[in-house]
Each structure stands twice: as structure tokens, then as C-alpha cells.
Amino acid sequence: MKIFRIFLKLLPEKIAYAHCDIPCGIYDPHMVQVAAHTVIRMTQLLLDLKIDDPKKSAHDIARITHVKEEHAGIIEEELETLRNDYFKQEHYDQYSNLTELLAKTIKLTSKVRQNIDIMAAEEVLSGVLEIAEIFYKTKGVTPVRVKSVYPTERETVLYK
């Protein structure tokens, strides 16, 4: 037994992260939509940034980029949770584009991290909105696109 404990100590530890250790049943695409709007807004701010004071500009670029990166990470994490924990085979069967839509949207988040690309950010939001609509349909409610109250002036998906 002592040899076994010594052997276990030699193995590297890996920490596992999950939405929930117990199947809580609480999933919602709201956070991923907010994160997608934030990525668009941060991209807009970077594109509109005036570089008249180099110190202030460098500081602003760093802060805005950090927030954009953080929210792109939230998009990836939330979509991975929906993909791995919420959506079941029956959902993938019913919505044949769901697998590709999730993969494409998650992959696009890398592009918005690597670049200041408003078109890629728009595509991420578009994918997120489609996924939100599918999510709400699987819950038996009617998804509704409405103009968001955010400075992005784009849509968000709610339900009736």
C-alpha cells in the first residue's frame, strides 16, 4: 500500500472543471449572448480608439483587449457546457446543423481573440443567437429575437 501511495504522488494532478458536479438542470444561453455582445462592443471600441496620447492609448488597448479576450473565453466555456452537458442526441437529431453550428461558433471565438475583426465578432453573435433559438425550442418555449438594449444595437434572443 505504501508503494502505491508513493506511485500516486509521482503522477501529475489534473483539475477537472465542470458547470456542475451534479446534473442541476440549470442551463441558459443568456450569458453567452451577453459575452458575444461584449466582444462586439470591445471590437468597436478598439476600432474607434484615437491614438493621441500613446501612454493612455496603450493602456486603453490593453484593458479593452483583456475584456474582449475574457468574454471570448466565456463564449467558449458556455457553448462547451451546452454542447457537452445540455444538448442530447435527440437535440442533435432534431437540429441537424447544431453540431456544425456549435463547432463553427466556438472556432470563431479564436479568430475574434487573435484579431480586431468586427465581421468575425458579428459571426460569433449570429451563431450564438441561432444556438439560443435552438436551446429555447428544446425547452418547449418560443424564441423571440428582439433589439438588445446594449450599445451594440444588435439582437438578442428571449422567449415567450
Coordinates of N, CA, C and O in Angstrom, one line a residue:
M1 N 0.8 -1.2 0.0 CA 0.0 0.0 0.0 C 0.9 1.3 0.0 O 0.5 2.2 -0.6
K2 N 2.0 1.2 0.7 CA 2.9 2.4 0.8 C 3.5 2.7 -0.6 O 3.6 3.8 -1.0
I3 N 3.8 1.7 -1.3 CA 4.4 1.8 -2.6 C 3.3 2.4 -3.6 O 3.7 3.3 -4.4
F4 N 2.1 2.0 -3.4 CA 1.0 2.6 -4.2 C 0.8 4.1 -4.0 O 0.7 4.9 -4.9
R5 N 0.9 4.5 -2.7 CA 0.8 5.9 -2.4 C 1.9 6.7 -2.9 O 1.8 7.9 -3.4
I6 N 3.1 6.2 -2.9 CA 4.3 6.9 -3.4 C 4.1 7.0 -4.9 O 4.4 8.1 -5.5
F7 N 3.7 6.0 -5.6 CA 3.4 6.0 -7.0 C 2.4 7.0 -7.4 O 2.6 7.8 -8.3
L8 N 1.3 7.2 -6.6 CA 0.3 8.2 -6.9 C 0.8 9.6 -6.7 O 0.4 10.5 -7.5
K9 N 1.8 9.8 -5.8 CA 2.4 11.1 -5.6 C 3.2 11.5 -6.8 O 3.4 12.7 -7.1
L10 N 3.7 10.6 -7.6 CA 4.6 10.8 -8.7 C 3.7 11.2 -9.9 O 4.2 11.9 -10.9
L11 N 2.5 10.9 -10.0 CA 1.6 11.2 -11.1 C 1.2 12.6 -11.0 O 0.9 13.1 -9.9
P12 N 1.1 13.3 -12.2 CA 0.7 14.7 -12.1 C -0.8 14.8 -11.8 O -1.6 14.0 -12.3
E13 N -1.2 15.9 -11.1 CA -2.6 16.1 -10.8 C -3.2 16.9 -11.9 O -2.6 17.8 -12.4
K14 N -4.5 16.6 -12.2 CA -5.2 17.4 -13.2 C -6.5 17.8 -12.5 O -7.2 17.0 -11.9
I15 N -6.8 19.1 -12.6 CA -8.0 19.6 -12.0 C -9.1 19.6 -13.1 O -8.9 20.0 -14.2
A16 N -10.2 19.0 -12.8 CA -11.4 19.0 -13.7 C -12.3 20.1 -13.4 O -12.6 20.4 -12.2
Y17 N -12.8 20.8 -14.4 CA -13.8 21.9 -14.2 C -15.1 21.5 -14.9 O -15.0 20.9 -16.0
A18 N -16.2 21.8 -14.3 CA -17.5 21.5 -14.9 C -18.5 22.6 -14.5 O -18.3 23.3 -13.5
H19 N -19.5 22.7 -15.3 CA -20.6 23.6 -15.0 C -21.2 23.2 -13.6 O -21.5 24.0 -12.8
C20 N -21.3 21.9 -13.4 CA -22.0 21.4 -12.2 C -21.6 20.0 -12.0 O -21.5 19.2 -12.9
D21 N -21.2 19.7 -10.7 CA -20.9 18.3 -10.4 C -22.1 17.4 -10.3 O -22.0 16.2 -10.4
I22 N -23.2 18.0 -10.1 CA -24.5 17.2 -10.1 C -25.3 17.7 -11.2 O -25.2 18.9 -11.6
P23 N -26.0 16.9 -11.9 CA -26.8 17.3 -13.0 C -27.9 18.3 -12.5 O -29.0 17.9 -12.1
C24 N -27.6 19.6 -12.4 CA -28.5 20.5 -11.8 C -29.7 20.9 -12.7 O -30.7 21.4 -12.3
G25 N -29.5 20.8 -14.1 CA -30.5 21.1 -15.0 C -30.7 22.6 -15.2 O -31.6 23.1 -15.8
I26 N -29.7 23.4 -14.7 CA -29.8 24.9 -14.9 C -28.8 25.3 -16.0 O -27.6 25.3 -15.8
Y27 N -29.4 25.5 -17.2 CA -28.6 25.9 -18.4 C -29.4 27.1 -19.0 O -30.6 27.1 -19.0
D28 N -28.7 28.0 -19.5 CA -29.3 29.2 -20.2 C -28.3 29.9 -21.1 O -27.2 30.1 -20.7
P29 N -28.7 30.3 -22.3 CA -27.8 30.9 -23.2 C -27.7 32.4 -23.0 O -27.1 33.1 -23.8
H30 N -28.2 32.9 -21.9 CA -28.2 34.4 -21.6 C -26.7 34.9 -21.5 O -26.3 35.9 -22.2
M31 N -25.9 34.2 -20.7 CA -24.5 34.6 -20.5 C -23.7 34.7 -21.8 O -22.9 35.6 -22.0
V32 N -23.9 33.7 -22.7 CA -23.2 33.6 -23.9 C -23.6 34.7 -24.8 O -22.8 35.3 -25.6
Q33 N -24.8 35.1 -24.8 CA -25.3 36.2 -25.6 C -24.7 37.6 -25.1 O -24.2 38.4 -25.9
V34 N -24.7 37.8 -23.8 CA -24.0 39.0 -23.3 C -22.6 39.0 -23.6 O -22.0 40.0 -24.0
A35 N -21.9 37.9 -23.5 CA -20.5 37.8 -23.8 C -20.2 38.1 -25.3 O -19.3 38.8 -25.7
A36 N -21.1 37.6 -26.2 CA -20.9 37.9 -27.6 C -21.1 39.4 -27.9 O -20.4 40.0 -28.7
H37 N -22.1 40.0 -27.3 CA -22.3 41.5 -27.4 C -21.1 42.2 -26.9 O -20.7 43.2 -27.5
T38 N -20.5 41.7 -25.8 CA -19.4 42.4 -25.2 C -18.2 42.3 -26.2 O -17.4 43.3 -26.3
V39 N -18.0 41.2 -26.8 CA -16.9 41.0 -27.8 C -17.1 42.0 -28.9 O -16.1 42.7 -29.4
I40 N -18.3 42.2 -29.4 CA -18.6 43.1 -30.5 C -18.3 44.6 -30.0 O -17.6 45.3 -30.7
R41 N -18.7 44.9 -28.8 CA -18.5 46.2 -28.3 C -17.1 46.5 -28.1 O -16.6 47.6 -28.4
M42 N -16.3 45.6 -27.5 CA -14.9 45.8 -27.3 C -14.2 46.0 -28.7 O -13.2 46.8 -28.8
T43 N -14.6 45.2 -29.7 CA -14.0 45.3 -31.0 C -14.3 46.7 -31.6 O -13.4 47.4 -32.2
Q44 N -15.6 47.2 -31.4 CA -15.9 48.5 -31.8 C -15.0 49.6 -31.2 O -14.5 50.5 -31.8
L45 N -14.8 49.4 -29.8 CA -14.0 50.4 -29.1 C -12.6 50.4 -29.6 O -12.0 51.5 -29.7
L46 N -12.1 49.2 -29.9 CA -10.7 49.2 -30.4 C -10.6 49.8 -31.8 O -9.6 50.5 -32.1
L47 N -11.6 49.6 -32.6 CA -11.6 50.2 -34.0 C -11.7 51.7 -33.9 O -11.2 52.4 -34.8
D48 N -12.4 52.2 -32.9 CA -12.7 53.7 -32.8 C -11.7 54.4 -31.9 O -11.7 55.6 -31.8
L49 N -10.7 53.7 -31.4 CA -9.7 54.3 -30.5 C -8.9 55.3 -31.2 O -8.3 55.1 -32.3
K50 N -8.8 56.5 -30.6 CA -7.9 57.6 -31.1 C -6.6 57.5 -30.4 O -6.5 57.4 -29.2
I51 N -5.5 57.5 -31.2 CA -4.2 57.3 -30.6 C -3.5 58.7 -30.6 O -2.7 59.0 -31.4
D52 N -4.0 59.5 -29.6 CA -3.4 60.9 -29.5 C -2.4 61.0 -28.3 O -1.5 61.7 -28.3
D53 N -2.6 60.2 -27.3 CA -1.7 60.1 -26.1 C -1.2 58.6 -26.1 O -2.0 57.8 -25.6
P54 N 0.0 58.4 -26.5 CA 0.5 57.0 -26.6 C 0.4 56.2 -25.3 O 0.0 55.0 -25.3
K55 N 0.7 56.8 -24.1 CA 0.6 56.1 -22.9 C -0.9 55.7 -22.6 O -1.2 54.6 -22.2
K56 N -1.8 56.7 -22.7 CA -3.2 56.4 -22.4 C -3.7 55.4 -23.5 O -4.5 54.5 -23.1
S57 N -3.3 55.5 -24.7 CA -3.8 54.6 -25.8 C -3.3 53.2 -25.5 O -4.1 52.3 -25.6
A58 N -2.1 53.0 -25.1 CA -1.6 51.7 -24.8 C -2.3 51.1 -23.7 O -2.7 49.9 -23.7
H59 N -2.6 51.9 -22.7 CA -3.4 51.4 -21.5 C -4.8 51.0 -21.9 O -5.3 49.9 -21.6
D60 N -5.4 51.8 -22.7 CA -6.8 51.6 -23.2 C -6.8 50.3 -24.0 O -7.7 49.5 -23.9
I61 N -5.9 50.2 -24.9 CA -5.8 49.0 -25.8 C -5.7 47.7 -24.9 O -6.4 46.7 -25.2
A62 N -4.8 47.8 -24.0 CA -4.6 46.6 -23.1 C -5.9 46.2 -22.3 O -6.2 45.1 -22.3
R63 N -6.5 47.2 -21.8 CA -7.7 46.9 -21.0 C -8.9 46.4 -21.9 O -9.5 45.4 -21.5
I64 N -9.1 47.1 -23.0 CA -10.2 46.6 -23.9 C -9.9 45.2 -24.4 O -10.8 44.4 -24.5
T65 N -8.7 45.0 -24.8 CA -8.3 43.7 -25.4 C -8.5 42.6 -24.3 O -9.0 41.5 -24.6
H66 N -8.1 42.9 -23.1 CA -8.3 42.0 -22.0 C -9.8 41.6 -21.8 O -10.1 40.4 -21.7
V67 N -10.6 42.6 -21.8 CA -12.1 42.3 -21.7 C -12.6 41.5 -22.9 O -13.4 40.5 -22.7
K68 N -12.1 41.8 -24.1 CA -12.6 41.1 -25.3 C -12.1 39.6 -25.2 O -12.9 38.7 -25.4
E69 N -10.9 39.4 -24.7 CA -10.4 38.0 -24.5 C -11.2 37.3 -23.5 O -11.5 36.1 -23.7
E70 N -11.4 37.9 -22.4 CA -12.2 37.3 -21.3 C -13.6 36.9 -21.7 O -14.0 35.7 -21.4
H71 N -14.2 37.7 -22.5 CA -15.6 37.4 -22.9 C -15.6 36.4 -24.1 O -16.5 35.6 -24.2
A72 N -14.6 36.3 -24.9 CA -14.4 35.3 -25.9 C -14.3 33.9 -25.1 O -14.9 32.9 -25.5
G73 N -13.6 33.9 -24.0 CA -13.4 32.7 -23.2 C -14.8 32.3 -22.6 O -15.0 31.1 -22.5
I74 N -15.6 33.3 -22.2 CA -16.9 32.9 -21.6 C -17.7 32.3 -22.7 O -18.4 31.3 -22.5
I75 N -17.7 32.8 -23.9 CA -18.4 32.2 -25.1 C -18.0 30.8 -25.2 O -18.9 29.9 -25.3
E76 N -16.7 30.5 -25.3 CA -16.2 29.1 -25.5 C -16.7 28.2 -24.3 O -17.2 27.1 -24.6
E77 N -16.5 28.7 -23.1 CA -16.9 27.9 -22.0 C -18.4 27.6 -21.9 O -18.9 26.5 -21.7
E78 N -19.2 28.6 -22.2 CA -20.7 28.4 -22.1 C -21.2 27.5 -23.3 O -22.0 26.7 -23.0
L79 N -20.6 27.7 -24.5 CA -21.0 26.8 -25.6 C -20.5 25.4 -25.4 O -21.3 24.5 -25.7
E80 N -19.4 25.2 -24.8 CA -18.9 23.9 -24.5 C -19.8 23.2 -23.5 O -20.1 22.0 -23.6
T81 N -20.2 24.0 -22.5 CA -21.2 23.4 -21.5 C -22.5 23.0 -22.1 O -23.0 21.9 -21.8
L82 N -23.0 23.8 -23.0 CA -24.3 23.5 -23.7 C -24.0 22.2 -24.5 O -24.8 21.3 -24.5
R83 N -22.9 22.2 -25.3 CA -22.6 21.1 -26.2 C -22.4 19.8 -25.4 O -23.0 18.8 -25.8
N84 N -21.7 19.9 -24.3 CA -21.3 18.6 -23.6 C -22.3 18.2 -22.6 O -22.4 17.0 -22.3
D85 N -23.0 19.1 -22.0 CA -23.8 18.8 -20.8 C -25.3 18.9 -21.1 O -26.1 18.2 -20.5
Y86 N -25.7 19.9 -21.9 CA -27.2 20.1 -22.1 C -27.7 19.4 -23.3 O -28.6 18.6 -23.2
F87 N -27.2 19.7 -24.5 CA -27.7 19.1 -25.7 C -27.5 17.6 -25.7 O -26.4 17.1 -25.4
K88 N -28.6 16.9 -26.0 CA -28.5 15.4 -26.0 C -28.7 15.0 -27.5 O -29.0 15.8 -28.4
Q89 N -28.5 13.7 -27.7 CA -28.5 13.1 -29.0 C -29.8 13.5 -29.7 O -29.8 13.8 -30.9
E90 N -30.9 13.5 -29.0 CA -32.2 13.8 -29.6 C -32.2 15.2 -30.2 O -32.9 15.5 -31.2
H91 N -31.5 16.2 -29.5 CA -31.4 17.5 -30.0 C -30.6 17.6 -31.3 O -31.0 18.3 -32.2
Y92 N -29.5 16.9 -31.3 CA -28.7 16.8 -32.5 C -29.4 16.2 -33.6 O -29.2 16.6 -34.8
D93 N -30.2 15.2 -33.3 CA -31.0 14.6 -34.4 C -32.1 15.5 -34.9 O -32.3 15.6 -36.2
Q94 N -32.7 16.2 -34.0 CA -33.8 17.2 -34.4 C -33.3 18.4 -35.2 O -33.9 18.9 -36.1
Y95 N -32.1 18.9 -34.7 CA -31.5 20.1 -35.4 C -30.2 19.6 -36.0 O -29.1 19.7 -35.4
S96 N -30.3 19.2 -37.2 CA -29.1 18.6 -37.9 C -27.9 19.5 -38.1 O -26.8 19.1 -38.2
N97 N -28.1 20.8 -38.0 CA -27.0 21.8 -38.1 C -26.4 22.1 -36.8 O -25.4 22.9 -36.7
L98 N -26.9 21.6 -35.7 CA -26.4 22.0 -34.3 C -25.0 21.7 -34.1 O -24.2 22.5 -33.6
T99 N -24.5 20.5 -34.4 CA -23.1 20.1 -34.2 C -22.2 21.1 -34.9 O -21.2 21.6 -34.3
E100 N -22.5 21.3 -36.2 CA -21.6 22.2 -37.0 C -21.7 23.6 -36.5 O -20.7 24.3 -36.4
L101 N -22.9 24.1 -36.1 CA -23.1 25.4 -35.6 C -22.3 25.7 -34.3 O -21.6 26.7 -34.2
L102 N -22.3 24.7 -33.4 CA -21.5 24.9 -32.2 C -20.1 24.9 -32.5 O -19.3 25.8 -32.0
A103 N -19.6 23.9 -33.3 CA -18.2 23.9 -33.6 C -17.7 25.1 -34.3 O -16.6 25.7 -34.0
K104 N -18.5 25.6 -35.3 CA -18.1 26.8 -36.1 C -18.0 28.0 -35.1 O -17.1 28.8 -35.2
T105 N -19.0 28.2 -34.3 CA -19.1 29.3 -33.4 C -17.9 29.3 -32.4 O -17.3 30.3 -32.1
I106 N -17.7 28.2 -31.8 CA -16.6 28.0 -30.9 C -15.2 28.3 -31.6 O -14.4 29.1 -31.0
K107 N -15.1 27.8 -32.8 CA -13.8 28.1 -33.5 C -13.7 29.6 -33.8 O -12.6 30.1 -33.8
L108 N -14.8 30.2 -34.2 CA -14.7 31.7 -34.5 C -14.2 32.5 -33.3 O -13.7 33.6 -33.5
T109 N -14.5 32.0 -32.1 CA -14.0 32.8 -30.9 C -12.5 32.9 -30.9 O -12.0 33.9 -30.4
S110 N -11.8 32.0 -31.5 CA -10.3 32.1 -31.6 C -10.0 33.2 -32.5 O -9.0 34.0 -32.2
K111 N -10.7 33.3 -33.6 CA -10.5 34.4 -34.5 C -10.7 35.8 -33.9 O -9.9 36.7 -34.2
V112 N -11.8 35.9 -33.1 CA -12.0 37.2 -32.5 C -11.0 37.6 -31.4 O -10.7 38.7 -31.1
R113 N -10.4 36.5 -30.9 CA -9.3 36.8 -29.9 C -8.0 37.2 -30.6 O -7.3 38.1 -30.1
Q114 N -7.7 36.6 -31.7 CA -6.5 36.9 -32.4 C -6.5 38.2 -33.2 O -5.4 38.7 -33.6
N115 N -7.6 38.7 -33.5 CA -7.7 39.9 -34.4 C -8.7 40.9 -33.9 O -9.5 40.6 -33.1
I116 N -8.6 42.1 -34.5 CA -9.7 43.1 -34.3 C -10.5 43.0 -35.5 O -10.3 43.7 -36.5
D117 N -11.5 42.1 -35.5 CA -12.3 41.8 -36.7 C -13.8 41.8 -36.4 O -14.3 40.9 -35.8
I118 N -14.4 42.9 -36.8 CA -15.8 43.1 -36.4 C -16.7 42.1 -37.2 O -17.7 41.6 -36.6
M119 N -16.3 41.7 -38.4 CA -17.1 40.7 -39.1 C -17.1 39.3 -38.4 O -18.1 38.7 -38.3
A120 N -15.9 38.9 -37.9 CA -15.8 37.7 -37.1 C -16.7 37.8 -35.8 O -17.4 36.8 -35.4
A121 N -16.6 38.9 -35.2 CA -17.4 39.1 -33.9 C -18.9 39.1 -34.3 O -19.7 38.5 -33.5
E122 N -19.3 39.6 -35.4 CA -20.7 39.5 -35.8 C -21.1 38.1 -36.1 O -22.2 37.7 -35.8
E123 N -20.2 37.3 -36.7 CA -20.5 35.9 -37.0 C -20.6 35.1 -35.7 O -21.5 34.2 -35.6
V124 N -19.8 35.4 -34.7 CA -19.9 34.8 -33.4 C -21.3 35.1 -32.8 O -22.0 34.1 -32.4
L125 N -21.7 36.3 -32.8 CA -23.1 36.7 -32.3 C -24.2 35.9 -33.1 O -25.1 35.4 -32.5
S126 N -24.0 35.9 -34.4 CA -25.0 35.2 -35.2 C -25.2 33.8 -34.8 O -26.3 33.2 -34.7
G127 N -24.0 33.1 -34.7 CA -24.0 31.7 -34.2 C -24.7 31.5 -32.9 O -25.5 30.6 -32.6
V128 N -24.3 32.4 -32.0 CA -24.8 32.4 -30.6 C -26.3 32.5 -30.6 O -27.0 31.8 -29.9
L129 N -26.8 33.5 -31.4 CA -28.3 33.7 -31.5 C -29.0 32.5 -32.0 O -30.1 32.1 -31.5
E130 N -28.4 31.8 -33.0 CA -29.0 30.6 -33.6 C -29.1 29.5 -32.5 O -30.1 28.8 -32.4
I131 N -28.0 29.4 -31.8 CA -27.9 28.3 -30.7 C -28.9 28.6 -29.6 O -29.6 27.7 -29.1
A132 N -29.0 29.9 -29.3 CA -30.0 30.3 -28.2 C -31.4 29.9 -28.7 O -32.3 29.4 -27.9
E133 N -31.7 30.2 -30.0 CA -33.1 29.8 -30.5 C -33.3 28.3 -30.4 O -34.4 27.9 -30.0
I134 N -32.3 27.5 -30.8 CA -32.5 26.1 -30.7 C -32.6 25.7 -29.3 O -33.5 24.8 -28.9
F135 N -31.8 26.2 -28.4 CA -31.9 25.9 -26.9 C -33.4 26.1 -26.5 O -34.0 25.3 -25.8
Y136 N -33.9 27.3 -26.7 CA -35.3 27.6 -26.2 C -36.3 26.7 -26.8 O -37.3 26.3 -26.2
K137 N -36.1 26.3 -28.1 CA -37.1 25.4 -28.7 C -37.0 24.0 -28.0 O -38.1 23.4 -27.8
T138 N -35.8 23.6 -27.6 CA -35.7 22.3 -26.9 C -36.4 22.4 -25.5 O -36.7 21.3 -25.0
K139 N -36.6 23.6 -25.0 CA -37.2 23.8 -23.7 C -38.7 23.9 -23.9 O -39.5 24.0 -22.9
G140 N -39.2 23.9 -25.1 CA -40.6 24.0 -25.4 C -41.2 25.4 -25.3 O -42.4 25.5 -25.1
V141 N -40.4 26.4 -25.5 CA -40.8 27.7 -25.5 C -40.5 28.4 -26.8 O -39.6 27.8 -27.6
T142 N -41.1 29.5 -27.2 CA -40.9 30.1 -28.4 C -39.9 31.2 -28.3 O -40.0 32.1 -27.6
P143 N -38.7 31.0 -29.1 CA -37.7 32.0 -29.0 C -38.1 33.3 -29.8 O -38.8 33.1 -30.8
V144 N -37.7 34.4 -29.3 CA -38.1 35.7 -30.0 C -36.8 36.5 -30.1 O -36.1 36.7 -29.0
R145 N -36.5 37.0 -31.2 CA -35.4 38.0 -31.4 C -35.9 39.4 -31.2 O -36.9 39.8 -31.8
V146 N -35.2 40.1 -30.3 CA -35.5 41.5 -30.0 C -34.3 42.3 -30.1 O -33.2 41.8 -29.9
K147 N -34.4 43.6 -30.4 CA -33.3 44.5 -30.4 C -32.8 44.6 -28.9 O -33.6 44.8 -28.0
S148 N -31.5 44.4 -28.8 CA -30.9 44.5 -27.4 C -30.9 45.9 -26.9 O -31.0 46.9 -27.7
V149 N -30.7 46.0 -25.6 CA -30.6 47.4 -25.0 C -29.1 47.8 -24.9 O -28.8 48.8 -24.3
Y150 N -28.3 47.0 -25.5 CA -26.8 47.2 -25.4 C -26.4 48.2 -26.4 O -27.0 48.4 -27.5
P151 N -25.2 48.8 -26.2 CA -24.7 49.8 -27.2 C -24.3 49.1 -28.6 O -24.1 49.9 -29.5
T152 N -24.3 47.8 -28.6 CA -24.1 47.2 -29.9 C -25.2 47.3 -30.9 O -25.1 47.2 -32.1
E153 N -26.4 47.6 -30.3 CA -27.7 47.8 -31.1 C -28.0 46.6 -32.0 O -28.6 46.7 -33.1
R154 N -27.6 45.4 -31.5 CA -27.9 44.2 -32.3 C -29.0 43.4 -31.5 O -29.4 43.8 -30.4
E155 N -29.4 42.3 -32.0 CA -30.4 41.5 -31.4 C -29.9 40.6 -30.3 O -28.8 40.3 -30.2
T156 N -30.9 40.2 -29.5 CA -30.7 39.1 -28.5 C -31.9 38.2 -28.6 O -33.0 38.6 -29.1
V157 N -31.8 37.0 -28.1 CA -32.9 36.1 -28.1 C -33.5 35.9 -26.7 O -32.8 35.6 -25.8
L158 N -34.8 36.1 -26.7 CA -35.5 35.9 -25.4 C -36.6 34.8 -25.8 O -36.5 34.2 -26.9
Y159 N -37.5 34.5 -24.9 CA -38.5 33.5 -25.2 C -39.9 34.0 -24.6 O -39.9 34.8 -23.7
K160 N -40.9 33.4 -25.2 CA -42.3 33.6 -24.8 C -42.7 32.4 -24.0 O -42.5 31.3 -24.3

